[in-house]
Short mmCIF file of C-alpha atoms and ligand atoms in Angstrom, two decimals:
data_model
loop_
_atom_site.label_atom_id
_atom_site.label_comp_id
_atom_site.label_asym_id
_atom_site.label_seq_id
_atom_site.Cartn_x
_atom_site.Cartn_y
_atom_site.Cartn_z
CA MET A 1 29.67 148.43 19.33
CA THR A 2 30.49 150.48 16.55
CA THR A 3 27.67 152.70 15.31
CA LYS A 4 26.48 152.64 11.36
CA GLU A 5 26.49 156.35 9.78
CA LEU A 6 23.09 157.07 8.76
CA GLU A 7 22.03 159.76 7.08
CA THR A 8 19.64 161.55 8.72
CA VAL A 9 19.86 160.32 12.29
CA ARG A 10 22.81 160.66 14.86
CA ILE A 11 23.49 158.02 17.60
CA VAL A 12 25.56 159.34 20.30
CA ARG A 13 26.48 157.05 23.26
CA GLU A 14 27.20 159.42 26.31
CA GLY A 15 26.94 158.42 29.76
CA ASP A 16 27.20 154.97 30.58
CA GLY A 17 24.27 153.11 28.87
CA ILE A 18 22.74 155.90 27.37
CA ALA A 19 22.08 156.23 23.52
CA TRP A 20 21.06 159.55 22.36
CA VAL A 21 19.04 158.97 19.26
CA SER A 22 18.58 162.28 17.19
CA ILE A 23 16.58 163.25 13.98
CA ASN A 24 19.60 165.24 12.33
CA ARG A 25 17.72 167.41 9.98
CA PRO A 26 17.48 170.84 11.90
CA GLU A 27 17.39 172.74 8.68
CA LYS A 28 14.10 170.97 7.77
CA ARG A 29 13.06 171.31 11.72
CA ASN A 30 13.47 167.49 11.87
CA ALA A 31 10.68 166.90 9.49
CA MET A 32 10.29 163.10 9.29
CA SER A 33 11.21 162.30 5.32
CA PRO A 34 11.06 158.66 4.32
CA GLN A 35 14.95 158.30 4.84
CA VAL A 36 14.23 159.68 8.64
CA HIS A 37 11.75 156.57 8.71
CA ARG A 38 14.59 154.25 7.60
CA ASP A 39 17.34 155.37 9.36
CA MET A 40 15.25 155.36 12.57
CA SER A 41 14.44 151.79 11.88
CA ALA A 42 18.26 151.09 11.17
CA ALA A 43 18.99 153.04 14.56
CA PHE A 44 16.47 150.69 16.64
CA ASP A 45 17.84 147.51 15.07
CA GLU A 46 21.32 148.39 16.22
CA LEU A 47 20.55 149.62 19.59
CA GLU A 48 18.27 146.46 20.46
CA LEU A 49 21.08 144.12 19.88
CA ASP A 50 23.74 146.47 21.62
CA ALA A 51 24.26 144.79 24.94
CA GLU A 52 25.90 148.36 26.33
CA THR A 53 22.88 150.51 25.55
CA LYS A 54 20.41 150.20 28.56
CA VAL A 55 18.25 153.50 27.84
CA VAL A 56 17.61 154.98 24.36
CA VAL A 57 16.95 158.64 24.48
CA ILE A 58 14.82 160.19 21.23
CA HIS A 59 15.36 163.86 20.51
CA GLY A 60 15.80 166.22 17.58
CA GLU A 61 19.21 168.12 16.67
CA GLY A 62 19.05 172.31 16.89
CA GLY A 63 16.68 172.00 19.75
CA VAL A 64 13.37 170.86 17.87
CA PHE A 65 12.07 167.80 18.55
CA SER A 66 10.31 167.17 14.93
CA ALA A 67 7.98 169.39 12.77
CA GLY A 68 6.06 165.85 11.95
CA GLN A 69 6.00 164.31 8.68
CA ASP A 70 7.87 165.91 5.72
CA LEU A 71 5.19 167.62 3.99
CA LYS A 72 7.20 167.63 0.89
CA ASP A 73 9.00 164.19 0.55
CA SER A 74 6.71 161.95 2.54
CA PHE A 75 3.50 163.67 1.35
CA ARG A 76 3.48 165.48 -1.75
CA GLY A 77 6.44 163.22 -3.02
CA LEU A 78 4.57 160.08 -2.84
CA GLU A 79 1.04 161.31 -3.72
CA ASN A 80 1.23 159.67 -7.20
CA ASP A 81 2.61 156.38 -6.35
CA ALA A 82 -0.16 154.58 -4.17
CA THR A 83 1.95 151.63 -4.26
CA GLU A 84 5.09 152.90 -2.95
CA ARG A 85 3.16 155.26 -0.68
CA TYR A 86 1.68 152.15 1.17
CA LEU A 87 5.06 150.34 1.30
CA GLN A 88 6.66 153.76 2.94
CA GLU A 89 3.84 154.32 5.12
CA GLN A 90 4.26 150.99 6.75
CA LYS A 91 7.76 152.05 7.54
CA PHE A 92 6.65 155.24 8.86
CA TRP A 93 4.56 154.33 11.70
CA LYS A 94 6.16 150.46 12.62
CA TRP A 95 9.08 152.17 14.22
CA ARG A 96 7.39 154.64 16.09
CA TRP A 97 4.42 152.54 17.05
CA GLU A 98 5.18 148.85 16.70
CA ARG A 99 9.09 149.14 17.65
CA LEU A 100 8.91 151.55 19.96
CA TRP A 101 6.04 150.25 22.06
CA ASN A 102 7.72 147.00 22.36
CA PHE A 103 11.17 148.12 22.67
CA PRO A 104 12.87 145.79 25.17
CA LYS A 105 14.86 149.06 26.65
CA VAL A 106 13.81 152.06 28.49
CA THR A 107 12.99 154.99 26.14
CA ILE A 108 12.43 158.34 26.84
CA ALA A 109 11.49 161.27 24.65
CA MET A 110 13.21 164.52 25.16
CA VAL A 111 11.46 167.49 23.70
CA ASP A 112 12.37 171.04 23.06
CA GLY A 113 11.28 173.29 20.30
CA TRP A 114 8.55 172.23 18.31
CA CYS A 115 6.56 168.76 18.49
CA VAL A 116 4.02 168.72 15.89
CA GLY A 117 1.62 166.52 14.01
CA GLY A 118 3.22 163.13 13.26
CA ALA A 119 5.86 163.64 16.05
CA PHE A 120 3.28 162.85 18.48
CA THR A 121 3.34 159.04 17.66
CA HIS A 122 7.08 158.78 18.81
CA LEU A 123 6.49 161.14 21.85
CA ILE A 124 3.79 158.96 22.87
CA GLY A 125 5.50 155.69 21.76
CA CYS A 126 8.24 156.28 24.38
CA ASP A 127 8.15 154.96 27.89
CA PHE A 128 8.67 158.60 29.27
CA ALA A 129 8.60 162.31 28.17
CA ILE A 130 10.70 165.00 29.34
CA THR A 131 9.77 168.56 27.96
CA SER A 132 11.23 171.73 28.01
CA GLU A 133 8.57 174.42 29.59
CA GLU A 134 9.05 176.63 26.40
CA ALA A 135 8.41 173.64 23.88
CA GLN A 136 5.53 174.01 21.59
CA TYR A 137 3.19 171.15 20.66
CA SER A 138 0.35 171.19 17.84
CA LEU A 139 -1.89 168.61 16.37
CA SER A 140 -1.94 170.64 13.30
CA GLU A 141 -3.20 168.15 10.92
CA VAL A 142 -6.71 169.79 10.78
CA ASN A 143 -5.08 172.81 9.38
CA TRP A 144 -3.57 170.65 6.60
CA GLY A 145 -6.99 169.15 5.18
CA ILE A 146 -6.30 165.80 6.95
CA ILE A 147 -7.08 163.76 9.82
CA PRO A 148 -4.58 163.03 12.45
CA GLY A 149 -3.59 159.42 10.84
CA GLY A 150 -0.81 157.20 10.49
CA MET A 151 -1.39 156.18 14.10
CA VAL A 152 -1.46 159.70 15.52
CA SER A 153 -5.02 159.54 16.82
CA ARG A 154 -4.54 156.19 18.11
CA ALA A 155 -1.53 157.42 20.08
CA VAL A 156 -3.40 160.75 21.23
CA VAL A 157 -6.42 158.27 22.66
CA GLU A 158 -3.59 156.30 24.19
CA ALA A 159 -2.32 159.16 26.27
CA MET A 160 -5.09 162.04 26.43
CA GLY A 161 -8.35 162.13 27.97
CA TYR A 162 -11.37 162.36 26.04
CA ARG A 163 -12.10 166.12 26.07
CA ASP A 164 -8.70 167.13 25.78
CA GLY A 165 -7.94 164.81 22.84
CA MET A 166 -10.94 165.84 21.01
CA TYR A 167 -10.22 169.24 21.59
CA TYR A 168 -6.61 169.36 20.26
CA CYS A 169 -7.16 167.07 17.59
CA MET A 170 -9.96 169.00 16.17
CA THR A 171 -8.79 172.58 16.92
CA GLY A 172 -4.81 171.88 16.10
CA GLU A 173 -4.42 174.64 18.82
CA ARG A 174 -0.81 174.99 19.91
CA PHE A 175 0.42 174.40 23.63
CA HIS A 176 3.45 174.55 25.61
CA GLY A 177 5.69 172.01 27.45
CA ARG A 178 4.10 172.90 30.88
CA ARG A 179 0.49 172.17 29.37
CA ALA A 180 1.75 168.97 27.89
CA VAL A 181 2.50 167.85 31.43
CA GLU A 182 -1.09 168.57 32.49
CA LEU A 183 -2.53 166.60 29.58
CA GLY A 184 -0.46 163.42 30.58
CA LEU A 185 1.64 163.85 27.27
CA ALA A 186 4.97 164.54 29.39
CA ASN A 187 6.12 163.60 32.83
CA PHE A 188 8.20 166.57 33.65
CA ALA A 189 8.58 170.07 32.37
CA VAL A 190 11.77 172.07 33.10
CA PRO A 191 13.65 174.97 31.90
CA ALA A 192 15.30 174.29 28.44
CA ALA A 193 18.63 175.06 29.91
CA ASP A 194 18.04 172.11 32.11
CA LEU A 195 16.33 169.76 29.80
CA ARG A 196 19.34 167.70 28.70
CA PRO A 197 21.21 167.39 32.25
CA ARG A 198 17.47 166.43 33.81
CA THR A 199 16.88 163.81 31.25
CA GLN A 200 20.45 162.19 31.95
CA GLU A 201 19.93 162.19 35.68
CA PHE A 202 16.39 160.69 35.00
CA ALA A 203 17.97 157.90 32.41
CA GLU A 204 20.57 157.24 35.06
CA MET A 205 17.88 156.68 37.69
CA MET A 206 16.27 154.05 35.72
CA MET A 207 19.46 152.61 34.52
CA ALA A 208 20.40 151.92 38.26
CA LYS A 209 17.18 149.58 38.32
CA ASN A 210 17.23 146.13 37.55
CA GLN A 211 16.53 146.01 33.75
CA ALA A 212 14.64 142.33 33.55
CA VAL A 213 12.22 143.88 36.05
CA VAL A 214 11.84 147.22 34.36
CA ASN A 215 11.05 145.65 31.11
CA ALA A 216 8.96 142.92 32.49
CA THR A 217 6.86 145.70 34.07
CA LYS A 218 6.77 147.72 30.66
CA GLN A 219 5.47 144.78 28.95
CA VAL A 220 2.75 144.05 31.47
CA TYR A 221 1.48 147.45 31.35
CA ARG A 222 1.28 148.04 27.77
CA ALA A 223 -0.19 144.43 27.25
CA LEU A 224 -3.02 145.40 29.69
CA ARG A 225 -3.77 148.86 27.93
CA ARG A 226 -4.32 146.66 24.86
CA GLY A 227 -7.46 145.35 26.68
CA MET A 228 -7.96 142.05 28.58
CA ASP A 229 -10.62 141.17 30.87
CA PHE A 230 -10.08 140.71 34.61
CA ASP A 231 -9.55 136.97 34.56
CA GLN A 232 -7.30 137.31 31.53
CA SER A 233 -5.21 140.01 33.39
CA LEU A 234 -4.88 137.73 36.54
CA ASP A 235 -3.78 135.13 34.51
CA TYR A 236 -1.43 137.17 32.17
CA MET A 237 0.22 138.70 35.25
CA ALA A 238 0.67 135.41 37.12
CA ALA A 239 2.51 133.96 34.19
CA LYS A 240 4.45 136.96 33.76
CA PHE A 241 5.47 136.81 37.52
CA VAL A 242 6.64 133.21 37.39
CA GLN A 243 8.70 133.91 34.02
CA LEU A 244 10.39 136.63 35.47
CA LYS A 245 11.48 135.16 38.71
CA ALA A 246 12.68 132.08 36.80
CA THR A 247 14.80 134.38 34.28
CA ASP A 248 16.00 137.47 35.87
CA PRO A 249 19.92 137.25 35.73
CA GLN A 250 20.02 139.36 39.17
CA ASN A 251 17.46 137.14 40.84
CA GLY A 252 16.23 140.41 42.27
CA TYR A 253 12.96 139.16 44.03
CA ARG A 254 14.71 136.33 46.28
CA THR A 255 17.82 139.05 46.97
CA GLY A 256 15.64 141.82 47.92
CA LEU A 257 13.40 139.61 50.34
CA SER A 258 16.69 138.21 51.76
CA GLN A 259 17.95 141.78 52.19
CA PHE A 260 15.03 143.01 53.68
CA ILE A 261 13.72 139.77 56.04
CA ASP A 262 16.94 138.45 57.00
CA GLU A 263 20.04 140.88 56.64
CA LYS A 264 17.52 144.10 57.25
CA SER A 265 19.65 145.92 54.75
CA TYR A 266 17.08 146.85 52.03
CA ARG A 267 14.19 149.10 52.41
CA PRO A 268 13.69 150.34 48.65
CA ALA A 269 10.70 152.73 49.44
CA HIS A 270 12.81 154.63 52.08
CA GLU A 271 15.19 155.57 49.34
CA PRO A 272 15.23 159.26 48.58
CA TYR A 273 14.24 160.23 45.10
CA PRO A 274 17.54 161.25 43.19
CA ASN A 275 16.17 164.65 41.95
CA PRO A 276 14.47 166.13 45.08
CA ASP A 277 12.98 168.94 43.27
CA GLN A 278 11.32 166.49 40.91
CA SER A 279 9.75 164.57 43.68
CA GLN A 280 6.07 165.64 42.40
CA ALA A 281 6.09 163.21 39.42
CA GLY A 282 3.62 164.38 36.74
CA GLN A 283 4.28 168.02 37.85
CA SER A 284 6.07 171.12 36.36
CA VAL A 285 9.25 171.99 38.33
N1 LIG B 1 7.80 169.28 6.20
C1 LIG B 1 8.63 169.71 5.55
N2 LIG B 1 9.29 170.76 5.56
C2 LIG B 1 9.35 171.18 6.77
C3 LIG B 1 8.09 170.89 7.68
C4 LIG B 1 7.58 169.92 7.39
N3 LIG B 1 6.67 169.46 8.56
N4 LIG B 1 8.68 171.78 8.60
C5 LIG B 1 9.49 172.60 8.56
N5 LIG B 1 9.86 172.38 7.13
C6 LIG B 1 10.83 173.07 6.65
C7 LIG B 1 10.45 174.48 5.70
O1 LIG B 1 9.83 173.99 4.48
C8 LIG B 1 11.51 175.29 5.70
O2 LIG B 1 12.28 174.58 4.45
P1 LIG B 1 13.22 175.77 3.56
O3 LIG B 1 14.27 176.16 4.44
O4 LIG B 1 13.57 174.69 2.54
O5 LIG B 1 12.27 176.78 3.23
C9 LIG B 1 12.62 174.87 7.18
O6 LIG B 1 11.99 173.51 7.32
C10 LIG B 1 12.31 175.82 8.12
O7 LIG B 1 11.12 176.00 8.22
P2 LIG B 1 10.33 177.37 8.67
O8 LIG B 1 8.89 177.48 8.67
O9 LIG B 1 11.03 178.42 8.17
O10 LIG B 1 10.94 177.16 10.32
P3 LIG B 1 10.35 177.95 11.83
O11 LIG B 1 11.31 177.84 12.62
O12 LIG B 1 9.81 179.62 11.44
O13 LIG B 1 8.94 177.10 12.07
C11 LIG B 1 7.64 175.25 12.06
C12 LIG B 1 9.08 176.07 12.56
C13 LIG B 1 6.70 176.13 13.31
C14 LIG B 1 7.69 173.79 12.62
C15 LIG B 1 7.03 175.59 10.84
O14 LIG B 1 8.25 175.02 10.17
C16 LIG B 1 5.92 174.81 10.62
O15 LIG B 1 4.85 175.21 10.76
N6 LIG B 1 6.05 173.24 9.87
C17 LIG B 1 5.04 172.41 9.54
C18 LIG B 1 4.52 171.90 10.90
C19 LIG B 1 3.52 170.85 10.49
O16 LIG B 1 2.23 171.33 10.57
N7 LIG B 1 3.88 169.81 10.66
C20 LIG B 1 2.75 168.71 10.70
C21 LIG B 1 2.87 167.85 9.42
S1 LIG B 1 1.57 166.72 9.02
C22 LIG B 1 1.80 165.60 9.76
O17 LIG B 1 2.95 165.43 10.64
C23 LIG B 1 1.09 164.39 9.88
#
């Protein structure tokens, strides 16, 4: 698929099936202007329909994930036009929350440099996050006279525990990549020099899986987090189970059973983890 030229976002297809999507305003530390939000929406429109793309990695050019909302263009620039501000704000959070949250492909945030304020929304909206140990995080809104709004607080509630979430929202204190892993914001922390190759390895590991199953698993997990009681959960999962068995183009369930029971050729739980030194998921390495 030919990639559209976007003013503030780059899409690079490198690695078989990986789309590397970056905010491309390194001179502004990848702060998110209204144009960034428009371009990101366009990028996700394109990648959703692109059959070759299986995994999307979101990052920032120049070694900075994002300095959050653009205080000049997105905040001051829209201050005097309430209607325009309202319309733009819908776009600000739609791609980062609605779109990412429901995106039918694997999404990974690759975090280096700074991850500030509004950047937490797309960090948490991704299925996975891999961070450099050196990356710096801050929910800085409290220091700008605003609340972590535009879905940021909602995203934080989703990912962080009560004490930690309250602490970092209310203090704006800075923390680094290793702490982000402890807080549940990232899956792994690696030295900055290893960030890209380790992200690529992880993306390749996810691509080797049955994508229909991976995406159904994600849909179910996210739907359950939105809130269902026990009976609704059982019913929903049963329906999804049947749907997946009926629609999986690889027929993974029956193939797997036949390989395990009849052919005795398949024991997935015994497969080695592709990155042995990352075998402690959730720990810094
Ligand atoms: N909005 C608009 N412009 C920004 C932003 C931002 N969020 N962050 C950085 N920039 C611009 C700076 O104004 C500067 O532009 P200029 O060269 O035209 O003067 C350029 O990016 C470089 O910024 P520096 O501060 O010189 O870069 P440095 O590497 O020293 O610091 C840092 C980076 C720590 C990210 C710093 O710029 C900063 O604190 N930015 C604000 C971060 C923030 O609090 N964001 C949250 C906003 S609120 C929200 O997202 C809901």
